[in-house]
Structure formats: structure tokens, C-alpha cells
Short mmCIF file of C-alpha atoms and ligand atoms in Angstrom, two decimals:
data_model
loop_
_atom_site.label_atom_id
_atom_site.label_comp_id
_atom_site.label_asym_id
_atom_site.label_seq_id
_atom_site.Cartn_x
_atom_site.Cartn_y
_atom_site.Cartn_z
CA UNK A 1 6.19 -5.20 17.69
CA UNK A 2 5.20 -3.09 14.56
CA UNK A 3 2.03 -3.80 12.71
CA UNK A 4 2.50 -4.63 8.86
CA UNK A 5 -0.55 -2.60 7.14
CA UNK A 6 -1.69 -3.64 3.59
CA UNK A 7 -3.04 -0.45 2.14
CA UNK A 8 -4.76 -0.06 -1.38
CA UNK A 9 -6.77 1.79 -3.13
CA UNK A 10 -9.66 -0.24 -5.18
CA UNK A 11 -12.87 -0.17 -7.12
CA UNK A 12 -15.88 -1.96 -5.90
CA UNK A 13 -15.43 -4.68 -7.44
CA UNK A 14 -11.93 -5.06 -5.83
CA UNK A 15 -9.30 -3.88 -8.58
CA UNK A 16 -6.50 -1.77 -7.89
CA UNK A 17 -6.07 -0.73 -11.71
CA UNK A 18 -8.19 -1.81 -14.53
CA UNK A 19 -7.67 -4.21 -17.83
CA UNK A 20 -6.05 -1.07 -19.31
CA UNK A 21 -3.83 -0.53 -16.51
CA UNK A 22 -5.71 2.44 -15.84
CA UNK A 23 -6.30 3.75 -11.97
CA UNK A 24 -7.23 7.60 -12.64
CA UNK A 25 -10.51 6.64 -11.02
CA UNK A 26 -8.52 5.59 -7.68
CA UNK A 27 -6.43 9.02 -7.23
CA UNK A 28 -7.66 10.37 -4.49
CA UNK A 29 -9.26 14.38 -4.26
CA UNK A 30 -8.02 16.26 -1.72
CA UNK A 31 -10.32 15.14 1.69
CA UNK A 32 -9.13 11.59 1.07
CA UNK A 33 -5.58 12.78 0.14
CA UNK A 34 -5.89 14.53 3.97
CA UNK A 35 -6.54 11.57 5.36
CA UNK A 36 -4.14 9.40 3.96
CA UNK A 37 -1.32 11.64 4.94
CA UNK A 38 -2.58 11.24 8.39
CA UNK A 39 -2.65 7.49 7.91
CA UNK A 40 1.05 7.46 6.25
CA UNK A 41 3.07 9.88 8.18
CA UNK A 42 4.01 7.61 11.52
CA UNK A 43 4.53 4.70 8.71
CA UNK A 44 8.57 3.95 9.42
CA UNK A 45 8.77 1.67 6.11
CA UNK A 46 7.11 0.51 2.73
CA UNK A 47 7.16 -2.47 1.44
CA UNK A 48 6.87 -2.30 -2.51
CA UNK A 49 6.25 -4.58 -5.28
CA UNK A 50 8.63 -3.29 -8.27
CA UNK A 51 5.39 -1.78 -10.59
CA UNK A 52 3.99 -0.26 -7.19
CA UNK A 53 7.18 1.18 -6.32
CA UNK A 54 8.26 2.84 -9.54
CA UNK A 55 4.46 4.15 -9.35
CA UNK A 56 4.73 5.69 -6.22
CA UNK A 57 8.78 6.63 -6.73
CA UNK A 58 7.16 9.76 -8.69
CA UNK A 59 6.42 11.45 -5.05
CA UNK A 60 10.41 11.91 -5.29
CA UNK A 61 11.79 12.25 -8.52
CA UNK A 62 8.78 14.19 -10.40
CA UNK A 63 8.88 17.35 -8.24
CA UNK A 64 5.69 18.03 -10.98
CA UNK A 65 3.54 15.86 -8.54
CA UNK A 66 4.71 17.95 -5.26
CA UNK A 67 3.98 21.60 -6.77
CA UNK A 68 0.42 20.61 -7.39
CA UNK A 69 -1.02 21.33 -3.80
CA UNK A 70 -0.08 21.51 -0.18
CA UNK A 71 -1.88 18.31 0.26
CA UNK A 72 0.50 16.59 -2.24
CA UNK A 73 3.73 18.34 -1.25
CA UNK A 74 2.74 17.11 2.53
CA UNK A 75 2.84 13.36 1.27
CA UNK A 76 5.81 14.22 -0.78
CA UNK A 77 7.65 14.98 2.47
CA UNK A 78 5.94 11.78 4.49
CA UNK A 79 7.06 9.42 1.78
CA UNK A 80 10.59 11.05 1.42
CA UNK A 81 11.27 10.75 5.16
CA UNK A 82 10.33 6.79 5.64
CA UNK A 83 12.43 3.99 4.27
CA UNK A 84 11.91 1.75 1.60
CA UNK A 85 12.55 -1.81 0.08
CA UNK A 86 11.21 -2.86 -2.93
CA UNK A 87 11.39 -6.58 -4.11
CA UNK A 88 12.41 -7.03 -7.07
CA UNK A 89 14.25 -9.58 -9.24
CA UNK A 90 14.87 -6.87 -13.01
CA UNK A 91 15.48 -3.74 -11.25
CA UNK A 92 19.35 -2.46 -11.69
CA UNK A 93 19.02 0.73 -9.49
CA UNK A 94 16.65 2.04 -7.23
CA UNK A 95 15.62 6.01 -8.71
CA UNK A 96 14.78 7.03 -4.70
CA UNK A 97 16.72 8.10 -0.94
CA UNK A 98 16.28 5.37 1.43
CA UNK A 99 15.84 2.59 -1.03
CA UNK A 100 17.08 -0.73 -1.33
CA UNK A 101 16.04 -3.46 -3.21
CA UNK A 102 15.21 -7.32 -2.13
CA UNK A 103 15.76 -10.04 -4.55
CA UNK A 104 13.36 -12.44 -3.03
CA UNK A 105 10.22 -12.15 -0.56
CA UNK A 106 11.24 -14.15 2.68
CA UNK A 107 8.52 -14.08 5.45
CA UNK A 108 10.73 -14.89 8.07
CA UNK A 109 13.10 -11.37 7.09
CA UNK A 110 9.71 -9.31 7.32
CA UNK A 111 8.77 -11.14 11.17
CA UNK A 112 12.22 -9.72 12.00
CA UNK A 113 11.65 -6.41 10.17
CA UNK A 114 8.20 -6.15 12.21
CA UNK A 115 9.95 -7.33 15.66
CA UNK A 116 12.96 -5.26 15.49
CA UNK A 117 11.39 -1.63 13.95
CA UNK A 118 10.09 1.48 15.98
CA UNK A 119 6.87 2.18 13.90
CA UNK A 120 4.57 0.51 11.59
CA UNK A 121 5.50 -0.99 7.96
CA UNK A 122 3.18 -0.45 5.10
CA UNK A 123 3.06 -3.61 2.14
CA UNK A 124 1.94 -2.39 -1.51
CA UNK A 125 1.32 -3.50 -4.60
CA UNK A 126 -1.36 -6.35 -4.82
CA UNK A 127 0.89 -9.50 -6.35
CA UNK A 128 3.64 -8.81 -3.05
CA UNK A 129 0.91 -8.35 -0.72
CA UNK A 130 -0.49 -11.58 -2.01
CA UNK A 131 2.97 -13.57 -0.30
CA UNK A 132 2.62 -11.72 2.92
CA UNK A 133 -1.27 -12.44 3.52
CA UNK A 134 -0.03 -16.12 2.89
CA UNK A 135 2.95 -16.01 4.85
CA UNK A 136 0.35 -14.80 7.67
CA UNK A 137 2.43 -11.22 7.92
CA UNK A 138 -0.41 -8.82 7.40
CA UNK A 139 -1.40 -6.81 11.00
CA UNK A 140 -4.54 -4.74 9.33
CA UNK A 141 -5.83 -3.79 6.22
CA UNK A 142 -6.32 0.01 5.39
CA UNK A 143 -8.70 0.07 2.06
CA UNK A 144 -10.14 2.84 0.61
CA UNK A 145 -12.92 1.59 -1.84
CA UNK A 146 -14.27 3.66 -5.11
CA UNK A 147 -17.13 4.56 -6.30
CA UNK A 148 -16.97 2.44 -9.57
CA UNK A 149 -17.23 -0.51 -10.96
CA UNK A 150 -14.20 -1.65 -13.69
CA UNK A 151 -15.04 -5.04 -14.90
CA UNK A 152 -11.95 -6.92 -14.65
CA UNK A 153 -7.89 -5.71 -13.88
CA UNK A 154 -5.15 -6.53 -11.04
CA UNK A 155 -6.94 -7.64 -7.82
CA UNK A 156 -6.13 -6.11 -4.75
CA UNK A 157 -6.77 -8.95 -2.69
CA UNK A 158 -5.19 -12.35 -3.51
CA UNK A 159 -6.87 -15.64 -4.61
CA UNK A 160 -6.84 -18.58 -2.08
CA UNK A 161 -6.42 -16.51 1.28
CA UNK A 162 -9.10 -16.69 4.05
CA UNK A 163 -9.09 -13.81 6.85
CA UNK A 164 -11.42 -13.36 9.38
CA UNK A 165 -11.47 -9.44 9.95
CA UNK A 166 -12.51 -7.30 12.59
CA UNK A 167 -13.72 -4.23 11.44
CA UNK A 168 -11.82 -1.24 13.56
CA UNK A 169 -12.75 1.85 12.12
CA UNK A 170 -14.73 3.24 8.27
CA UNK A 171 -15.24 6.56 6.76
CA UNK A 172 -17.45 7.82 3.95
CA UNK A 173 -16.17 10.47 1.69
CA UNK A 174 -18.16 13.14 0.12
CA UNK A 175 -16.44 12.07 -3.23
CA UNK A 176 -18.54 8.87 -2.37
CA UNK A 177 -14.83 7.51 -1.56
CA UNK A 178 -15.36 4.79 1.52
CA UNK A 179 -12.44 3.69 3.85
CA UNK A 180 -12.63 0.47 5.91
CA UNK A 181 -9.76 -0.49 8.50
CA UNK A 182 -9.69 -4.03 9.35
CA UNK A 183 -7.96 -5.63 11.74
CA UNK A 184 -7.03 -9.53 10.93
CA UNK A 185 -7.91 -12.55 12.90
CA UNK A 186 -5.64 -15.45 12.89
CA UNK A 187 -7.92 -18.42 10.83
CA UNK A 188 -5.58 -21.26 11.73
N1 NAP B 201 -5.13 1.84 -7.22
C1 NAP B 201 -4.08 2.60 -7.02
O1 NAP B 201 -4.15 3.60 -6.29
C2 NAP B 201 -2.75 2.28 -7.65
C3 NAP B 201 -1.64 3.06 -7.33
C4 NAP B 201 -0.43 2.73 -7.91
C5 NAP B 201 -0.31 1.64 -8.79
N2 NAP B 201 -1.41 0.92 -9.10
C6 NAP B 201 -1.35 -0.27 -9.99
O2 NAP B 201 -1.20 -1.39 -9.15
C7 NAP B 201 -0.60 -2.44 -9.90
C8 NAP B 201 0.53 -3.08 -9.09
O3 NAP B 201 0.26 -4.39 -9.19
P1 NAP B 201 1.17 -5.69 -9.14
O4 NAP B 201 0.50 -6.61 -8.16
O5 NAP B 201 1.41 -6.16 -10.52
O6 NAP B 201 2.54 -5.18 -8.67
P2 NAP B 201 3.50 -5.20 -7.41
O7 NAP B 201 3.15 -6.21 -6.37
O8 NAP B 201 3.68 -3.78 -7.00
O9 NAP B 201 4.86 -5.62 -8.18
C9 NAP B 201 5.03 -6.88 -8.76
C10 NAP B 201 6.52 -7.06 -8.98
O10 NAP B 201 7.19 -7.12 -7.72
C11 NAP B 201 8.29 -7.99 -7.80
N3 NAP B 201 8.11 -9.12 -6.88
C12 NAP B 201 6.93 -9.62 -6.41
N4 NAP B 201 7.19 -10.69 -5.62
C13 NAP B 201 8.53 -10.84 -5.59
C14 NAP B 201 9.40 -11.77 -4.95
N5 NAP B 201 8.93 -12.78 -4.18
N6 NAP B 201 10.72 -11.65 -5.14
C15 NAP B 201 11.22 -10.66 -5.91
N7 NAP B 201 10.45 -9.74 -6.55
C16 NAP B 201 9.13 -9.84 -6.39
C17 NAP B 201 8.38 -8.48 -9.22
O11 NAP B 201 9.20 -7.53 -9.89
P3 NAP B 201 10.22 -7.96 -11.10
O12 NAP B 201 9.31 -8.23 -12.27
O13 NAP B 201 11.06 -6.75 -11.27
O14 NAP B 201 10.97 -9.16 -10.62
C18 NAP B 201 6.94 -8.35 -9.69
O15 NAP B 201 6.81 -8.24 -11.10
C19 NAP B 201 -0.12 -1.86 -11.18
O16 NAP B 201 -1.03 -2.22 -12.19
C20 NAP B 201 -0.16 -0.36 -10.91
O17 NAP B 201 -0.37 0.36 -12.08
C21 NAP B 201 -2.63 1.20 -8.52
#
């Protein structure tokens, strides 16, 4: 059975953009970009929010964000070659390959998603993520943590959930970027 990975990128104090709707603090320089290629590239499928996935659609409709290193055009390629669904109830179109777009979140169609696919799914975007920690869908946790402090924003981890977590693996960054990879323990 694949494993169904929630992976974000936060500040310290746990927000994944700020009251602004700012997250230029959370891009990633090019040793964490490395290693998040290395985490994404046997990822089969993402599972987006709408505002995550028209944030992350740029990797293959702004060929601007490619050209800017080999680092960048590598995830380019990685996100390009796995599939996508992104939940939605406004969207029209999707703007990306592989795409296809879910009307409503229903835990049972991600257990068969997990049972029936060949390599690990990827959730993003804090408010879907939210209905798969509930549902009880979410395998491990992949969270890169920044050095900084924002005050107040979108949380990346949802209100009312309790996980026990093992911790599997952490990094440290010379940006002072820190990655922790958490397994999940079933509470109940
Ligand atoms: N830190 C970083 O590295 C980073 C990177 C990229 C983006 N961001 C930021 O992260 C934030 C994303 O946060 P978010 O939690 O608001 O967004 P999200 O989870 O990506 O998307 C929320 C949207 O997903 C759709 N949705 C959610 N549940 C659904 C359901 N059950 N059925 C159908 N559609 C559903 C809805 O779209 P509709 O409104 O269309 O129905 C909803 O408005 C944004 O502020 C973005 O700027 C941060």
C-alpha cells in the first residue's frame, strides 16, 4: 500500500504563508531545493488544495521558474512526470498535464487511491490536508521548518487533530533550514 505524505514548508511558529499571504521566507535555497527533489521524485501523485495547486502549477506553465537553475529545472521535470488531482469546487479548467480536478474530498476515494497505486502520494495545501489528518489518511509528515518567526497566517497543521509521531529521520540546513520526517501513530 502507498504511504500518503503531508509535506509543507513552515515558519517556526507553524505557518505556511503569513497574514500577508507572503511565503518568500519559505522558498527554499538550493541545498534544501536538492533535497526536496530527492524527496519528490519517486512521489507517483499530489494531492492539491486549489490555492496550493495553482501555486505550485507555475513549475509547468511559467517556464521562467525552470530556466532559473538546474536545481529548479530538475523539480520542473519531477513534478511534470507525476499525476495530479486537485480538489476543488470554482475551478473551470485545470492549466497543467496530468490534472484532474475533484469536486469533493472523500476519504474513502483516497484509501483506494493509497491501496491501488505503485508509489507514494503527496497531500498539500494546509486547509485539504486538514480533512485527510481527520479522515486518519496521513502515512508521514515531511516538514521543513524556517528560520523565522511570522506572527500569525495559514497554519500548516490543523486545529483539533491529535497524532502521536515517531520521529524517523531530521536534517539541519546551513541556511538554518531544519527538516523533520515523522512517521504517525494511530491515537485511537
Ligand atoms: N510555505 C510554502 O512553501 C507555500 C508554498 C505554496 C503556497 N503556500 C501558501 O499556502 C496556502 C495554501 O493554503 P490553503 O490551506 O488555503 O489552501 P489549499 O488547501 O491548498 O486550498 C484550499 C482550497 O481547496 C479546495 N478544497 C479544500 N477542501 C475541499 C473539498 N473538501 N472539496 C472541494 N474542494 C476543496 C477549495 O477550493 P475552492 O475554493 O476552489 O472550492 C479551497 O478553497 C496559500 O496561502 C499559499 O499561498 C505556501
Amino acid at each position: 500500500m502507498a504511504k500518503l505524505i503531508y509535506s509543507s514548508i513552515s515558519s517556526l511558529d507553524g505557518y505556511v504563508a503569513d497574514e500577508d499571504g507572503n511565503f518568500d521566507w519559505a522558498v527554499p535555497e538550493e541545498e534544501v531545493h536538492a533535497f526536496i527533489n530527492d524527496l519528490d521524485r519517486p512521489v507517483g501523485t499530489y494531492l492539491y488544495g486549489r490555492r496550493m495547486y495553482e501555486t505550485m502549477a507555475g513549475w509547468e506553465i511559467d517556464p521562467t521558474l525552470a530556466n532559473q537553475s538546474t536545481l529548479m529545472e530538475d523539480f520542473a521535470k519531477i513534478w511534470q512526470a507525476a499525476d495530479k488531482t486537485v480538489y476543488s469546487k470554482t475551478l473551470e479548467a485545470v492549466s497543467t498535464t496530468r490534472t484532474r480536478i475533484e469536486r469533493d474530498f472523500d476519504p474513502e476515494a483516497v484509501r483506494q487511491m493509497k491501496a491501488l497505486a505503485g508509489r507514494d502520494l503527496i497531500v498539500g495545501g494546509p486547509d485539504l490536508a486538514a480533512q485527510a489528518f481527520k479522515a486518519g489518511l496521513v502515512d508521514e509528515l515531511h516538514l521543513f521548518v524556517a528560520p523565522t518567526v511570522v506572527g500569525g497566517g495559514k497554519r500548516s497543521l490543523p486545529d483539533n487533530v491529535r497524532l502521536k509521531l515517531e520521529l524517523l529521520d531530521e536534517r539541519r540546513f546551513g541556511s538554518g533550514m531544519v527538516y523533520l520526517y515523522y512517521r504517525t501513530r494511530r491515537t485511537r
